Amino acid sequence: MQSRASQIVAWAGIAVHLVIGLAYAFTGLLAPPWAVAVLWALWIALLVMAILVRRRRPWLAAATPLISAALWLGLLTLGERLLGWTA
């Protein structure tokens, strides 16, 4: 039986992941359309993963926003430095 606190933490992580989706929504200002599509696919995959593991591993669901933010920042930084993406 999962504790109520761990379930609240898991759902809070999912909620924050949804908020981080706003950053992904504005990625089109910084990256080409193909990169935006790849980032959205990764964001959706992380959302599905968080929902699926929220009962068995609530702390992984809670870590999803950190993974999502690091992925977004890392890929945009690589795109800027290696591929010349600019705003």
Short mmCIF file of C-alpha atoms in Angstrom, two decimals:
data_model
loop_
_atom_site.label_atom_id
_atom_site.label_comp_id
_atom_site.label_asym_id
_atom_site.label_seq_id
_atom_site.Cartn_x
_atom_site.Cartn_y
_atom_site.Cartn_z
CA MET A 1 0.00 0.00 0.00
CA GLN A 2 1.36 3.37 -1.03
CA SER A 3 1.35 6.18 1.45
CA ARG A 4 -0.78 9.16 0.70
CA ALA A 5 2.27 11.45 0.83
CA SER A 6 4.10 9.52 -1.87
CA GLN A 7 1.07 9.71 -4.14
CA ILE A 8 0.79 13.47 -3.55
CA VAL A 9 4.47 13.85 -4.42
CA ALA A 10 3.99 11.83 -7.60
CA TRP A 11 0.99 13.89 -8.74
CA ALA A 12 2.80 17.13 -7.85
CA GLY A 13 5.70 16.04 -10.06
CA ILE A 14 3.31 15.36 -12.91
CA ALA A 15 1.69 18.78 -12.41
CA VAL A 16 5.07 20.53 -12.52
CA HIS A 17 5.94 18.54 -15.64
CA LEU A 18 2.79 19.94 -17.26
CA VAL A 19 3.91 23.47 -16.35
CA ILE A 20 7.32 22.82 -17.90
CA GLY A 21 5.38 22.06 -21.07
CA LEU A 22 5.07 25.85 -21.44
CA ALA A 23 8.82 26.08 -22.01
CA TYR A 24 8.50 23.36 -24.63
CA ALA A 25 5.65 25.32 -26.23
CA PHE A 26 7.91 28.35 -26.72
CA THR A 27 10.78 26.28 -28.13
CA GLY A 28 9.64 27.16 -31.64
CA LEU A 29 11.15 30.60 -31.08
CA LEU A 30 14.60 29.07 -30.58
CA ALA A 31 14.75 25.85 -32.57
CA PRO A 32 13.75 24.59 -36.02
CA PRO A 33 10.45 22.70 -36.42
CA TRP A 34 12.06 19.26 -36.54
CA ALA A 35 13.79 19.89 -33.21
CA VAL A 36 10.54 21.12 -31.67
CA ALA A 37 8.84 17.90 -32.81
CA VAL A 38 11.60 15.79 -31.24
CA LEU A 39 11.40 17.72 -27.98
CA TRP A 40 7.60 17.38 -27.85
CA ALA A 41 7.89 13.64 -28.47
CA LEU A 42 10.33 13.37 -25.57
CA TRP A 43 8.09 15.50 -23.31
CA ILE A 44 5.07 13.32 -24.10
CA ALA A 45 7.10 10.14 -23.51
CA LEU A 46 8.18 11.49 -20.11
CA LEU A 47 4.58 12.35 -19.25
CA VAL A 48 3.38 8.85 -20.14
CA MET A 49 6.26 7.33 -18.17
CA ALA A 50 5.43 9.44 -15.11
CA ILE A 51 1.78 8.45 -15.21
CA LEU A 52 2.61 4.77 -15.61
CA VAL A 53 5.15 4.62 -12.76
CA ARG A 54 3.37 6.94 -10.32
CA ARG A 55 2.08 4.03 -8.19
CA ARG A 56 5.12 1.79 -8.18
CA ARG A 57 7.83 4.46 -8.13
CA PRO A 58 6.31 7.78 -7.08
CA TRP A 59 9.73 9.39 -6.63
CA LEU A 60 10.55 8.74 -10.29
CA ALA A 61 7.31 10.47 -11.26
CA ALA A 62 8.31 13.35 -8.99
CA ALA A 63 11.72 13.57 -10.71
CA THR A 64 10.15 13.84 -14.16
CA PRO A 65 10.13 17.68 -14.18
CA LEU A 66 13.84 17.76 -13.38
CA ILE A 67 14.59 15.30 -16.17
CA SER A 68 12.34 17.25 -18.54
CA ALA A 69 13.93 20.62 -17.73
CA ALA A 70 17.47 19.25 -17.99
CA LEU A 71 16.65 17.60 -21.32
CA TRP A 72 15.13 20.80 -22.71
CA LEU A 73 18.01 22.99 -21.56
CA GLY A 74 20.65 20.51 -22.67
CA LEU A 75 19.25 20.01 -26.16
CA LEU A 76 18.74 23.72 -26.74
CA THR A 77 22.26 24.46 -25.57
CA LEU A 78 23.67 21.78 -27.88
CA GLY A 79 21.59 23.12 -30.75
CA GLU A 80 22.86 26.62 -30.15
CA ARG A 81 26.50 25.65 -29.88
CA LEU A 82 26.70 22.93 -32.50
CA LEU A 83 23.98 23.83 -35.00
CA GLY A 84 23.83 27.62 -34.67
CA TRP A 85 20.25 27.95 -33.42
CA THR A 86 19.51 31.53 -32.39
CA ALA A 87 16.47 33.39 -31.20
#
